[in-house]
CSV table of C-alpha atoms and ligand atoms in Angstrom, one decimal:
chain,number,residue,atom,x,y,z
A,17,UNK,CA,-44.4,-71.2,-21.0
A,18,UNK,CA,-47.6,-69.7,-22.7
A,19,UNK,CA,-47.2,-66.3,-24.7
A,20,UNK,CA,-48.2,-63.4,-22.4
A,21,UNK,CA,-49.4,-60.9,-25.3
A,22,UNK,CA,-51.1,-58.8,-22.8
A,23,UNK,CA,-53.7,-57.5,-24.9
A,24,UNK,CA,-55.3,-54.1,-24.0
A,25,UNK,CA,-58.4,-55.5,-22.2
A,26,UNK,CA,-61.9,-54.3,-22.0
A,27,UNK,CA,-61.5,-53.4,-18.2
A,28,UNK,CA,-58.3,-51.2,-19.2
A,29,UNK,CA,-60.6,-49.8,-22.2
A,30,UNK,CA,-63.5,-49.2,-19.9
A,31,UNK,CA,-62.3,-45.7,-18.0
A,32,UNK,CA,-61.7,-44.6,-21.7
A,33,UNK,CA,-65.8,-44.4,-22.3
A,34,UNK,CA,-66.1,-43.0,-18.8
A,35,UNK,CA,-63.8,-40.0,-19.2
A,36,UNK,CA,-65.7,-39.4,-22.6
A,37,UNK,CA,-69.0,-39.1,-20.9
A,38,UNK,CA,-66.9,-36.7,-18.1
A,39,UNK,CA,-65.4,-34.7,-20.4
A,40,UNK,CA,-68.5,-34.0,-22.3
A,41,UNK,CA,-70.0,-32.8,-19.2
A,42,UNK,CA,-67.4,-30.5,-18.0
A,43,UNK,CA,-66.7,-28.7,-21.6
A,44,UNK,CA,-70.5,-28.7,-21.7
A,45,UNK,CA,-70.7,-30.8,-25.3
A,46,UNK,CA,-67.7,-28.8,-26.5
A,47,UNK,CA,-65.0,-30.6,-27.4
A,48,UNK,CA,-61.9,-30.5,-24.8
A,49,UNK,CA,-58.7,-30.1,-26.3
A,50,UNK,CA,-55.4,-31.7,-25.5
A,51,UNK,CA,-52.1,-30.3,-25.5
A,52,UNK,CA,-49.2,-33.5,-26.0
A,53,UNK,CA,-45.6,-31.9,-26.2
A,54,UNK,CA,-42.9,-34.7,-26.9
A,55,UNK,CA,-39.4,-34.9,-25.9
A,56,UNK,CA,-36.3,-37.5,-26.7
A,57,UNK,CA,-36.3,-40.3,-28.8
A,58,UNK,CA,-38.2,-41.9,-31.7
A,59,UNK,CA,-39.5,-44.0,-29.0
A,60,UNK,CA,-40.9,-41.4,-27.1
A,61,UNK,CA,-42.7,-40.0,-30.1
A,62,UNK,CA,-43.8,-43.5,-30.7
A,63,UNK,CA,-45.3,-43.8,-26.8
A,64,UNK,CA,-47.0,-40.1,-27.2
A,65,UNK,CA,-48.9,-41.5,-30.5
A,66,UNK,CA,-50.7,-44.3,-28.3
A,67,UNK,CA,-51.2,-41.7,-25.8
A,68,UNK,CA,-52.8,-39.8,-28.4
A,69,UNK,CA,-54.9,-42.6,-29.6
A,70,UNK,CA,-56.4,-43.0,-26.4
A,71,UNK,CA,-57.2,-39.3,-25.6
A,72,UNK,CA,-58.9,-39.3,-29.3
A,73,UNK,CA,-61.0,-42.1,-28.0
A,74,UNK,CA,-61.7,-40.1,-25.2
A,75,UNK,CA,-62.9,-37.6,-27.3
A,76,UNK,CA,-60.3,-34.7,-27.4
A,77,UNK,CA,-59.1,-32.9,-30.0
A,78,UNK,CA,-55.6,-31.8,-30.3
A,79,UNK,CA,-54.1,-28.3,-30.1
A,80,UNK,CA,-50.5,-26.8,-30.1
A,81,UNK,CA,-51.4,-23.9,-27.5
A,82,UNK,CA,-50.9,-25.0,-24.0
A,83,UNK,CA,-53.4,-21.9,-23.2
A,84,UNK,CA,-56.3,-23.8,-24.9
A,85,UNK,CA,-55.9,-27.0,-23.1
A,86,UNK,CA,-58.3,-28.9,-20.7
A,87,UNK,CA,-55.2,-31.4,-21.0
A,88,UNK,CA,-51.5,-30.9,-20.9
A,89,UNK,CA,-49.1,-33.6,-21.2
A,90,UNK,CA,-45.0,-33.6,-21.2
A,91,UNK,CA,-43.9,-37.0,-22.4
A,92,UNK,CA,-40.3,-36.4,-20.8
A,93,UNK,CA,-36.6,-37.6,-21.9
A,94,UNK,CA,-34.3,-37.9,-19.2
A,95,UNK,CA,-30.6,-38.9,-21.8
A,96,UNK,CA,-28.9,-36.2,-20.8
A,97,UNK,CA,-29.4,-33.1,-18.2
A,98,UNK,CA,-29.9,-30.5,-20.9
A,99,UNK,CA,-33.1,-32.2,-21.7
A,100,UNK,CA,-34.2,-32.5,-17.8
A,101,UNK,CA,-33.4,-29.1,-17.3
A,102,UNK,CA,-35.9,-27.9,-20.5
A,103,UNK,CA,-38.5,-30.4,-19.1
A,104,UNK,CA,-38.3,-28.5,-15.5
A,105,UNK,CA,-38.5,-24.8,-17.3
A,106,UNK,CA,-41.1,-25.6,-19.1
A,107,UNK,CA,-43.0,-27.7,-16.3
A,108,UNK,CA,-42.6,-24.5,-14.2
A,109,UNK,CA,-44.1,-22.1,-16.9
A,110,UNK,CA,-47.5,-24.3,-16.6
A,111,UNK,CA,-48.2,-22.8,-13.5
A,112,UNK,CA,-49.4,-19.6,-14.8
A,113,UNK,CA,-51.2,-21.5,-17.4
A,114,UNK,CA,-52.7,-23.2,-14.5
A,115,UNK,CA,-53.7,-19.8,-12.1
A,116,UNK,CA,-55.6,-18.6,-15.3
A,117,UNK,CA,-57.4,-22.1,-16.0
A,118,UNK,CA,-57.4,-24.1,-12.9
A,119,UNK,CA,-59.6,-27.0,-14.3
A,120,UNK,CA,-56.5,-27.8,-16.9
A,121,UNK,CA,-55.3,-31.0,-15.8
A,122,UNK,CA,-51.0,-31.2,-16.0
A,123,UNK,CA,-49.9,-34.6,-16.6
A,124,UNK,CA,-46.4,-35.6,-17.0
A,125,UNK,CA,-44.8,-39.1,-18.1
A,126,UNK,CA,-41.8,-40.6,-20.0
A,127,UNK,CA,-38.5,-41.6,-19.1
A,128,UNK,CA,-37.4,-38.8,-16.7
A,129,UNK,CA,-40.3,-39.7,-14.5
A,130,UNK,CA,-39.2,-43.1,-14.0
A,131,UNK,CA,-36.6,-41.4,-11.9
A,132,UNK,CA,-37.2,-41.7,-7.7
A,133,UNK,CA,-35.6,-37.8,-7.4
A,134,UNK,CA,-37.1,-36.5,-10.2
A,135,UNK,CA,-40.8,-37.8,-9.6
A,136,UNK,CA,-39.9,-36.6,-5.5
A,137,UNK,CA,-39.0,-32.9,-6.6
A,138,UNK,CA,-42.5,-33.0,-8.8
A,139,UNK,CA,-44.1,-34.3,-6.0
A,140,UNK,CA,-42.5,-31.6,-3.6
A,141,UNK,CA,-42.0,-28.3,-5.8
A,142,UNK,CA,-44.3,-28.6,-8.6
A,143,UNK,CA,-47.8,-29.0,-6.8
A,144,UNK,CA,-49.8,-28.0,-9.7
A,145,UNK,CA,-48.7,-31.3,-11.5
A,146,UNK,CA,-52.0,-33.5,-11.3
A,147,UNK,CA,-50.8,-36.7,-12.8
A,148,UNK,CA,-47.2,-38.2,-13.2
A,149,UNK,CA,-46.6,-41.9,-14.5
A,150,UNK,CA,-43.8,-43.5,-16.1
A,151,UNK,CA,-42.9,-45.5,-19.1
A,152,UNK,CA,-44.4,-49.1,-17.9
A,153,UNK,CA,-47.8,-47.3,-17.3
A,154,UNK,CA,-49.1,-46.3,-20.4
A,155,UNK,CA,-51.5,-48.9,-21.0
A,156,UNK,CA,-52.7,-47.8,-17.4
A,157,UNK,CA,-53.2,-44.6,-18.7
A,158,UNK,CA,-57.1,-44.2,-18.9
A,159,UNK,CA,-57.4,-45.6,-15.2
A,160,UNK,CA,-55.0,-43.4,-14.1
A,161,UNK,CA,-56.5,-40.0,-15.7
A,162,UNK,CA,-60.2,-41.4,-14.4
A,163,UNK,CA,-58.6,-41.9,-10.7
A,164,UNK,CA,-57.0,-38.4,-11.0
A,165,UNK,CA,-60.3,-36.3,-12.1
A,166,UNK,CA,-62.9,-38.5,-9.9
A,167,UNK,CA,-61.2,-38.5,-6.6
A,168,UNK,CA,-59.6,-35.0,-7.5
A,169,UNK,CA,-56.2,-36.3,-6.0
A,170,UNK,CA,-52.9,-35.9,-7.5
A,171,UNK,CA,-51.8,-39.5,-8.8
A,172,UNK,CA,-48.2,-40.8,-9.1
A,173,UNK,CA,-47.7,-43.9,-11.4
A,174,UNK,CA,-44.2,-45.5,-11.7
A,175,UNK,CA,-43.2,-48.9,-13.0
A,176,UNK,CA,-42.7,-52.2,-11.1
A,177,UNK,CA,-40.5,-55.2,-11.3
A,178,UNK,CA,-43.2,-57.0,-13.0
A,179,UNK,CA,-44.1,-54.6,-15.5
A,180,UNK,CA,-40.5,-55.4,-17.4
A,181,UNK,CA,-42.0,-58.5,-18.5
A,182,UNK,CA,-45.0,-56.3,-20.3
A,183,UNK,CA,-45.8,-55.9,-24.1
A,184,UNK,CA,-48.7,-53.7,-24.4
A,185,UNK,CA,-50.4,-55.0,-27.3
A,186,UNK,CA,-53.4,-53.1,-29.2
A,187,UNK,CA,-53.0,-49.9,-28.0
A,188,UNK,CA,-55.0,-47.4,-29.7
A,189,UNK,CA,-52.3,-45.2,-32.1
A,190,UNK,CA,-53.3,-41.8,-34.0
A,191,UNK,CA,-50.0,-41.2,-36.1
A,192,UNK,CA,-48.7,-38.0,-36.6
A,193,UNK,CA,-47.4,-38.4,-40.0
A,194,UNK,CA,-49.4,-39.4,-43.3
A,195,UNK,CA,-46.4,-41.0,-45.0
A,196,UNK,CA,-43.6,-41.8,-42.0
A,197,UNK,CA,-44.9,-44.6,-39.4
A,198,UNK,CA,-43.0,-45.5,-36.5
A,199,UNK,CA,-43.3,-49.2,-35.4
A,200,UNK,CA,-42.0,-50.3,-31.9
A,201,UNK,CA,-40.4,-54.0,-32.1
A,202,UNK,CA,-38.6,-54.0,-28.9
A,203,UNK,CA,-38.7,-52.4,-25.7
A,204,UNK,CA,-36.1,-51.7,-22.9
A,205,UNK,CA,-32.4,-51.9,-23.1
A,206,UNK,CA,-30.1,-55.0,-21.2
A,207,UNK,CA,-26.8,-53.0,-22.4
A,208,UNK,CA,-26.1,-50.8,-19.6
A,209,UNK,CA,-23.3,-48.8,-21.2
A,210,UNK,CA,-21.8,-47.2,-18.5
A,211,UNK,CA,-23.1,-43.5,-19.0
A,212,UNK,CA,-26.1,-44.1,-20.4
A,213,UNK,CA,-29.9,-44.1,-17.9
A,214,UNK,CA,-32.0,-45.6,-20.6
A,215,UNK,CA,-31.7,-49.0,-19.3
A,216,UNK,CA,-32.9,-47.8,-15.7
A,217,UNK,CA,-35.7,-45.6,-17.3
A,218,UNK,CA,-37.2,-48.2,-20.0
A,219,UNK,CA,-36.4,-51.5,-18.3
A,220,UNK,CA,-35.5,-54.8,-19.3
A,221,UNK,CA,-35.3,-55.8,-23.4
A,222,UNK,CA,-38.1,-57.5,-24.3
A,223,UNK,CA,-39.0,-58.1,-28.4
A,224,UNK,CA,-43.0,-58.1,-29.5
A,225,UNK,CA,-44.0,-61.4,-31.2
A,226,UNK,CA,-42.9,-61.3,-34.9
A,227,UNK,CA,-46.9,-62.1,-35.7
A,228,UNK,CA,-47.6,-58.8,-33.9
A,229,UNK,CA,-45.4,-56.8,-35.6
A,230,UNK,CA,-46.0,-58.6,-39.0
A,231,UNK,CA,-49.5,-57.5,-38.5
A,232,UNK,CA,-49.1,-53.8,-37.7
A,233,UNK,CA,-46.5,-53.7,-40.7
A,234,UNK,CA,-49.3,-54.8,-43.0
A,235,UNK,CA,-52.0,-52.8,-41.8
A,236,UNK,CA,-49.1,-49.8,-42.2
A,237,UNK,CA,-48.5,-50.9,-45.8
A,238,UNK,CA,-52.4,-50.9,-46.4
A,239,UNK,CA,-53.1,-47.7,-44.9
A,240,UNK,CA,-50.4,-45.9,-47.2
A,241,UNK,CA,-47.7,-45.6,-45.1
A,242,UNK,CA,-44.6,-44.9,-47.5
A,243,UNK,CA,-41.5,-44.8,-45.0
A,244,UNK,CA,-41.6,-47.1,-42.0
A,245,UNK,CA,-39.2,-47.3,-39.3
A,246,UNK,CA,-38.9,-49.9,-37.0
A,247,UNK,CA,-38.2,-49.4,-33.3
A,248,UNK,CA,-36.2,-50.4,-30.6
A,249,UNK,CA,-32.8,-49.2,-28.2
A,250,UNK,CA,-31.4,-52.2,-29.6
A,251,UNK,CA,-33.0,-53.2,-32.5
A,252,UNK,CA,-30.4,-55.9,-33.5
A,253,UNK,CA,-30.9,-57.9,-30.3
A,254,UNK,CA,-34.6,-58.3,-31.7
A,255,UNK,CA,-36.1,-61.8,-30.4
A,256,UNK,CA,-33.6,-63.0,-28.1
A,257,UNK,CA,-35.7,-62.2,-25.1
A,258,UNK,CA,-38.5,-63.6,-24.9
A,259,UNK,CA,-36.9,-66.3,-27.4
A,260,UNK,CA,-38.7,-65.6,-30.5
A,261,UNK,CA,-37.4,-67.9,-32.8
A,262,UNK,CA,-36.6,-65.3,-35.1
A,263,UNK,CA,-34.0,-62.7,-35.1
A,264,UNK,CA,-34.0,-59.2,-36.5
A,265,UNK,CA,-32.5,-60.0,-39.9
A,266,UNK,CA,-35.0,-62.7,-40.1
A,267,UNK,CA,-37.7,-60.0,-39.1
A,268,UNK,CA,-36.8,-57.7,-41.7
A,269,UNK,CA,-36.4,-60.5,-44.3
A,270,UNK,CA,-40.5,-61.5,-43.4
A,271,UNK,CA,-41.5,-57.7,-43.3
A,272,UNK,CA,-39.8,-56.9,-46.6
A,273,UNK,CA,-41.7,-59.6,-48.7
A,274,UNK,CA,-44.8,-57.5,-47.6
A,275,UNK,CA,-45.7,-56.5,-51.1
A,276,UNK,CA,-46.5,-52.5,-51.6
A,277,UNK,CA,-44.9,-49.4,-52.9
A,278,UNK,CA,-42.9,-48.4,-49.3
A,279,UNK,CA,-39.3,-48.0,-47.6
A,280,UNK,CA,-38.2,-49.7,-44.1
A,281,UNK,CA,-35.6,-48.5,-42.3
A,282,UNK,CA,-34.8,-49.4,-38.1
A,283,UNK,CA,-33.2,-47.5,-35.4
A,284,UNK,CA,-31.1,-48.5,-33.4
A,285,UNK,CA,-28.3,-50.9,-34.0
A,286,UNK,CA,-25.8,-51.8,-31.6
A,287,UNK,CA,-22.7,-52.7,-33.4
A,288,UNK,CA,-21.7,-55.5,-30.4
A,289,UNK,CA,-25.1,-57.6,-32.5
A,290,UNK,CA,-24.9,-55.9,-36.0
A,291,UNK,CA,-24.1,-59.3,-37.8
A,292,UNK,CA,-23.0,-59.4,-41.3
A,293,UNK,CA,-26.2,-61.5,-42.2
A,294,UNK,CA,-28.2,-58.6,-41.3
A,295,UNK,CA,-26.4,-56.2,-43.8
A,296,UNK,CA,-27.1,-59.1,-46.5
A,297,UNK,CA,-30.9,-58.9,-45.9
A,298,UNK,CA,-30.2,-55.4,-46.2
A,299,UNK,CA,-28.3,-55.7,-49.3
A,300,UNK,CA,-31.1,-58.0,-50.6
A,301,UNK,CA,-33.9,-56.0,-50.0
A,302,UNK,CA,-36.7,-55.1,-52.0
A,303,UNK,CA,-37.8,-52.3,-49.7
A,304,UNK,CA,-34.9,-51.9,-47.2
A,305,UNK,CA,-33.6,-48.4,-47.2
A,306,UNK,CA,-29.6,-48.4,-47.6
A,307,UNK,CA,-29.3,-46.0,-44.7
A,308,UNK,CA,-27.7,-47.6,-41.3
A,309,UNK,CA,-28.0,-45.6,-38.0
A,310,UNK,CA,-24.7,-47.3,-36.3
A,311,UNK,CA,-23.8,-45.4,-33.0
A,312,UNK,CA,-19.8,-46.2,-32.4
A,313,UNK,CA,-19.7,-43.3,-29.4
A,314,UNK,CA,-15.8,-43.4,-29.3
A,315,UNK,CA,-13.1,-44.4,-31.9
A,316,UNK,CA,-11.0,-45.1,-29.2
A,317,UNK,CA,-10.6,-48.7,-27.6
A,318,UNK,CA,-9.8,-48.0,-24.1
A,319,UNK,CA,-13.1,-45.6,-23.6
A,320,UNK,CA,-15.3,-47.7,-25.5
A,321,UNK,CA,-14.0,-50.5,-22.8
A,322,UNK,CA,-15.1,-47.8,-20.3
A,323,UNK,CA,-18.1,-47.6,-21.6
A,324,UNK,CA,-19.4,-50.7,-21.7
A,325,UNK,CA,-19.8,-50.9,-25.7
A,326,UNK,CA,-18.4,-54.6,-26.1
A,327,UNK,CA,-16.8,-53.7,-29.2
A,328,UNK,CA,-13.6,-52.0,-30.4
A,329,UNK,CA,-12.2,-50.0,-33.2
A,330,UNK,CA,-11.4,-52.7,-35.2
A,331,UNK,CA,-14.4,-54.6,-35.1
A,332,UNK,CA,-16.6,-51.5,-35.7
A,333,UNK,CA,-14.3,-50.8,-38.6
A,334,UNK,CA,-14.6,-54.4,-40.1
A,335,UNK,CA,-18.7,-54.2,-39.9
A,336,UNK,CA,-18.2,-50.7,-42.0
A,337,UNK,CA,-16.0,-52.1,-44.5
A,338,UNK,CA,-18.5,-55.0,-45.4
A,339,UNK,CA,-21.6,-52.8,-45.0
A,340,UNK,CA,-20.0,-50.8,-47.8
A,341,UNK,CA,-18.8,-54.2,-49.6
A,342,UNK,CA,-22.6,-55.3,-50.2
A,343,UNK,CA,-24.0,-51.9,-50.5
A,344,UNK,CA,-21.6,-49.6,-52.2
A,345,UNK,CA,-24.5,-46.6,-52.0
A,346,UNK,CA,-24.9,-47.1,-48.4
A,347,UNK,CA,-25.6,-43.9,-46.0
A,348,UNK,CA,-24.2,-44.2,-42.6
A,349,UNK,CA,-25.2,-42.5,-39.6
A,350,UNK,CA,-23.9,-42.3,-36.2
A,351,UNK,CA,-23.8,-41.2,-32.2
A,352,UNK,CA,-20.9,-40.1,-30.8
A,353,UNK,CA,-20.2,-38.9,-27.0
A,354,UNK,CA,-17.0,-36.0,-26.7
A,355,UNK,CA,-15.5,-35.5,-23.1
A,356,UNK,CA,-16.6,-39.0,-21.4
A,357,UNK,CA,-15.3,-38.9,-17.8
A,358,UNK,CA,-11.2,-39.5,-18.0
A,359,UNK,CA,-11.2,-39.4,-21.9
A,360,UNK,CA,-7.8,-37.5,-23.2
A,361,UNK,CA,-7.3,-35.3,-26.2
A,362,UNK,CA,-5.3,-37.9,-28.1
A,363,UNK,CA,-8.0,-40.7,-27.2
A,364,UNK,CA,-10.6,-38.0,-28.7
A,365,UNK,CA,-8.7,-37.4,-32.0
A,366,UNK,CA,-9.3,-41.2,-32.4
A,367,UNK,CA,-12.8,-40.3,-32.8
A,368,UNK,CA,-11.8,-37.7,-35.2
A,369,UNK,CA,-10.1,-40.0,-37.3
A,370,UNK,CA,-12.8,-42.8,-37.2
A,371,UNK,CA,-15.2,-40.1,-38.7
A,372,UNK,CA,-12.8,-39.3,-41.1
A,373,UNK,CA,-12.1,-42.9,-42.0
A,374,UNK,CA,-16.1,-44.1,-42.4
A,375,UNK,CA,-17.5,-41.2,-43.7
A,376,UNK,CA,-20.6,-40.2,-42.3
A,377,UNK,CA,-23.8,-38.7,-44.0
A,378,UNK,CA,-24.2,-37.3,-40.8
A,379,UNK,CA,-23.6,-37.6,-37.0
A,380,UNK,CA,-25.5,-36.7,-33.7
A,381,UNK,CA,-22.7,-35.5,-31.4
A,382,UNK,CA,-23.2,-35.5,-27.6
A,383,UNK,CA,-20.9,-33.8,-24.9
A,384,UNK,CA,-20.8,-36.2,-22.3
A,385,UNK,CA,-23.8,-35.4,-19.2
A,386,UNK,CA,-23.6,-37.2,-15.8
A,387,UNK,CA,-26.2,-39.5,-15.1
A,388,UNK,CA,-27.1,-39.9,-11.8
A,389,UNK,CA,-27.1,-44.0,-10.9
A,390,UNK,CA,-24.9,-44.8,-13.9
A,391,UNK,CA,-21.4,-46.0,-13.4
A,392,UNK,CA,-19.5,-43.2,-15.5
A,393,UNK,CA,-21.2,-40.7,-13.1
A,394,UNK,CA,-18.9,-41.9,-10.2
A,395,UNK,CA,-16.1,-41.9,-12.5
A,396,UNK,CA,-13.3,-38.7,-11.7
A,397,UNK,CA,-14.2,-36.2,-14.4
A,398,UNK,CA,-10.9,-34.0,-14.8
A,399,UNK,CA,-11.4,-32.1,-18.0
A,400,UNK,CA,-12.9,-28.8,-18.0
A,401,UNK,CA,-16.3,-28.2,-19.7
A,402,UNK,CA,-14.5,-25.2,-21.9
A,403,UNK,CA,-12.0,-27.7,-23.0
A,404,UNK,CA,-14.9,-30.3,-23.8
A,405,UNK,CA,-16.8,-27.9,-25.5
A,406,UNK,CA,-13.8,-26.8,-28.2
A,407,UNK,CA,-13.4,-30.9,-28.9
A,408,UNK,CA,-17.4,-30.7,-29.7
A,409,UNK,CA,-16.8,-27.7,-31.9
A,410,UNK,CA,-13.1,-30.0,-33.7
A,411,UNK,CA,-15.6,-32.5,-34.2
A,412,UNK,CA,-18.3,-30.7,-35.8
A,413,UNK,CA,-16.0,-28.8,-38.3
A,414,UNK,CA,-14.5,-31.8,-39.2
A,415,UNK,CA,-18.1,-33.8,-39.9
A,416,UNK,CA,-19.2,-30.6,-41.7
A,417,UNK,CA,-16.4,-30.9,-43.9
A,418,UNK,CA,-17.1,-34.7,-44.3
A,419,UNK,CA,-20.4,-34.3,-45.1
A,420,UNK,CA,-20.2,-31.5,-47.7
A,421,UNK,CA,-18.2,-33.7,-49.3
A,422,UNK,CA,-20.7,-36.8,-49.7
A,423,UNK,CA,-23.6,-34.5,-50.4
A,424,UNK,CA,-21.3,-33.1,-53.5
A,425,UNK,CA,-20.9,-36.9,-54.7
A,426,UNK,CA,-24.9,-37.0,-55.1
A,427,UNK,CA,-24.5,-34.7,-57.5
A,428,UNK,CA,-24.9,-35.9,-61.1
A,429,UNK,CA,-27.0,-39.1,-59.5
A,430,UNK,CA,-30.6,-40.0,-60.0
A,431,UNK,CA,-32.1,-40.8,-56.3
A,432,UNK,CA,-35.6,-42.1,-55.7
A,433,UNK,CA,-37.3,-39.5,-53.1
A,434,UNK,CA,-40.0,-39.6,-51.5
A,435,UNK,CA,-41.9,-36.6,-51.6
A,436,UNK,CA,-43.2,-35.5,-48.1
A,437,UNK,CA,-44.1,-31.7,-48.1
A,438,UNK,CA,-44.2,-28.8,-50.3
A,439,UNK,CA,-42.5,-25.5,-48.7
A,440,UNK,CA,-44.6,-22.7,-47.9
A,441,UNK,CA,-42.1,-20.1,-48.5
A,442,UNK,CA,-40.5,-21.1,-51.6
A,443,UNK,CA,-42.6,-23.4,-53.0
A,444,UNK,CA,-40.6,-26.3,-53.3
A,445,UNK,CA,-41.2,-30.0,-52.8
A,446,UNK,CA,-39.0,-31.8,-49.9
A,447,UNK,CA,-38.2,-35.1,-49.8
A,448,UNK,CA,-35.8,-38.2,-48.7
A,449,UNK,CA,-33.9,-40.3,-50.1
A,450,UNK,CA,-33.2,-43.8,-49.2
A,451,UNK,CA,-30.2,-42.8,-47.4
A,452,UNK,CA,-32.1,-40.2,-45.7
A,453,UNK,CA,-30.6,-37.0,-47.3
A,454,UNK,CA,-33.1,-34.0,-47.8
A,455,UNK,CA,-33.7,-33.1,-51.5
A,456,UNK,CA,-35.7,-30.0,-52.8
A,457,UNK,CA,-37.3,-29.9,-56.2
A,458,UNK,CA,-39.8,-28.1,-58.3
A,459,UNK,CA,-43.1,-30.1,-58.4
A,460,UNK,CA,-46.7,-29.9,-57.7
A,461,UNK,CA,-48.1,-30.7,-54.2
A,462,UNK,CA,-50.1,-33.5,-55.6
A,463,UNK,CA,-46.9,-35.4,-55.5
A,464,UNK,CA,-46.7,-35.6,-51.8
A,465,UNK,CA,-46.6,-39.1,-50.5
A,466,UNK,CA,-45.2,-40.5,-53.7
A,467,UNK,CA,-41.9,-41.6,-54.3
A,468,UNK,CA,-40.2,-40.0,-57.5
A,469,UNK,CA,-36.7,-40.2,-59.3
A,470,UNK,CA,-34.9,-36.9,-59.1
A,471,UNK,CA,-31.8,-36.0,-60.9
A,472,UNK,CA,-29.3,-33.9,-58.7
A,473,UNK,CA,-27.7,-31.0,-60.0
A,474,UNK,CA,-26.5,-29.2,-56.7
A,475,UNK,CA,-25.2,-29.6,-52.9
A,476,UNK,CA,-25.6,-27.2,-50.5
A,477,UNK,CA,-23.8,-28.0,-47.3
A,478,UNK,CA,-26.0,-31.3,-46.5
A,479,UNK,CA,-29.5,-30.1,-48.2
A,480,UNK,CA,-29.3,-31.3,-52.3
A,481,UNK,CA,-31.2,-30.0,-55.0
A,482,UNK,CA,-32.4,-31.6,-58.0
A,483,UNK,CA,-34.9,-31.8,-60.9
A,484,UNK,CA,-37.9,-34.1,-61.2
A,485,UNK,CA,-37.2,-36.9,-64.1
A,486,UNK,CA,-39.5,-36.2,-67.0
B,21,SAH,N1,-29.5,-47.4,-27.7
B,21,SAH,C1,-29.4,-46.1,-28.6
B,21,SAH,C2,-29.3,-44.8,-28.4
B,21,SAH,C3,-29.7,-44.5,-27.0
B,21,SAH,S1,-29.2,-42.8,-26.4
B,21,SAH,C4,-27.6,-46.9,-28.9
B,21,SAH,O1,-27.2,-47.5,-28.1
B,21,SAH,O2,-27.3,-46.6,-29.7
B,21,SAH,C5,-28.9,-41.5,-27.9
B,21,SAH,C6,-27.8,-41.2,-27.7
B,21,SAH,O3,-27.3,-40.5,-26.8
B,21,SAH,C7,-26.8,-42.6,-27.6
B,21,SAH,O4,-26.4,-42.8,-28.8
B,21,SAH,C8,-25.4,-41.7,-26.9
B,21,SAH,O5,-24.8,-41.1,-27.7
B,21,SAH,C9,-26.3,-40.5,-26.1
B,21,SAH,N2,-25.9,-40.1,-25.2
B,21,SAH,C10,-26.4,-41.6,-24.1
B,21,SAH,N3,-26.3,-41.2,-22.6
B,21,SAH,C11,-25.6,-40.1,-23.0
B,21,SAH,C12,-25.2,-39.1,-21.8
B,21,SAH,N4,-25.1,-39.8,-20.4
B,21,SAH,N5,-24.5,-38.1,-22.0
B,21,SAH,C13,-24.4,-38.1,-23.3
B,21,SAH,N6,-24.9,-38.3,-24.1
B,21,SAH,C14,-25.6,-39.7,-24.2
B,22,SF4,FE1,-28.4,-46.6,-23.9
B,22,SF4,FE2,-26.4,-48.5,-24.6
B,22,SF4,FE3,-28.7,-49.2,-24.3
B,22,SF4,FE4,-28.1,-47.3,-26.3
B,22,SF4,S1,-27.7,-49.7,-26.0
B,22,SF4,S2,-29.6,-47.3,-25.0
B,22,SF4,S3,-26.6,-46.2,-25.5
B,22,SF4,S4,-27.5,-48.6,-22.7
B,23,F3S,FE1,-34.4,-40.0,-23.8
B,23,F3S,FE2,-35.9,-41.8,-22.9
B,23,F3S,FE3,-35.7,-41.8,-25.8
B,23,F3S,S1,-34.3,-41.3,-22.2
B,23,F3S,S2,-33.6,-40.8,-25.7
B,23,F3S,S3,-36.6,-40.5,-24.6
B,23,F3S,S4,-35.7,-43.6,-24.4
């Protein structure tokens, strides 16, 4: 079957030029302002950069103050209840802004909006929201906004089955960072972990063509980006759907061959698809950071099975063992869920013992949150919230000690650090090691955006202090 690249067509671009004119008239020649707020993961951050790219082409500048904006957009996350509550709270607060500034256009997009019950609630209870669109509709954003403004009506657009096969290429992008960039290599997720809403709101897995990824990557390196993170819900299944004839390890090797002074990272890796081939490519790479984010979720085999994760504790530890063997300086990070339905204290303790065995640099820990429509949401969940909260504290305390120990081990080493910014309060420069650990040191602001060798002199909790090597 012929390759369907789905480039951004002239017809899809046309409303951008029209909106530019409309906004100029509306603002009587003054620059229109947009406020874009992003919730959730890097995937959403990358999507927001595309939407901001389109807004910039429509003539918008950007503001951090919603009260000043002519267009307000929240790009939302559905992964946990807390994330959703925050969005509803903040959307509610926009009502006041609308009252004082009735011409402001209020828009919501992202993962939450792909859920029927959320779209319905926004429709019924938040009448001041003008535009709502889902994760599959980003390329249609100019047309949707155009309709919303020219027809003066509310526009709601959510994904359809056929959208699941689309891969949008060539959308304009306005990147937030000067040295760090996100590069999406695959969209969607087919794993259906029993607790997770992502496959329902992001659709089926689909990988970009390796040529398209390579072209964007080369452009980023040429533009001077130094820390490029390849993104996907499960980058390790890159190239399977549609069959790209290239797996993730091979893609990574190809990108690593691009000449230049930069670092590559990737996230997220699913352990069930993480191969020795990938770890070997990391170990042998010229530019690949020795940092692996490999979420294990639980250290207990029964829970892992209930979560539908398709690996067990032994398989996870085998991978870690091999990864440390080929990269002795590897920095490991992970995601963990505490209090999955039916988890007992003994089963939770297997998670604590796993983190002690592995020694993660840092951990993203979450208390299980039921998501409507997922399998786990229907499972009996007898452990009270206060009990889960105690387990959560126990896990965090254990990890704090591990992180402090790991950081202390770095004292005396020399690290290659990408200098990111000067702290306005302390005047110190701040950067990150290949392992993604923060390092503070004295130096000139002109070093921002360069790699420097830094001798680590002290560690406090999970932040390192050092001195520039002369
Ligand atoms: N695709 C990535 C993670 C996406 S969501 C992966 O598979 O690793 C990021 C993290 O949120 C997950 O790793 C998990 O730890 C957490 N998470 C997802 N759904 C959750 C839920 N219902 N309750 C609590 N945490 C959840
Ligand atoms: Fe969710 Fe699992 Fe997919 Fe990650 S791999 S996005 S946790 S379903
Ligand atoms: Fe949230 Fe969507 Fe990412 S649900 S975690 S923003 S893929």
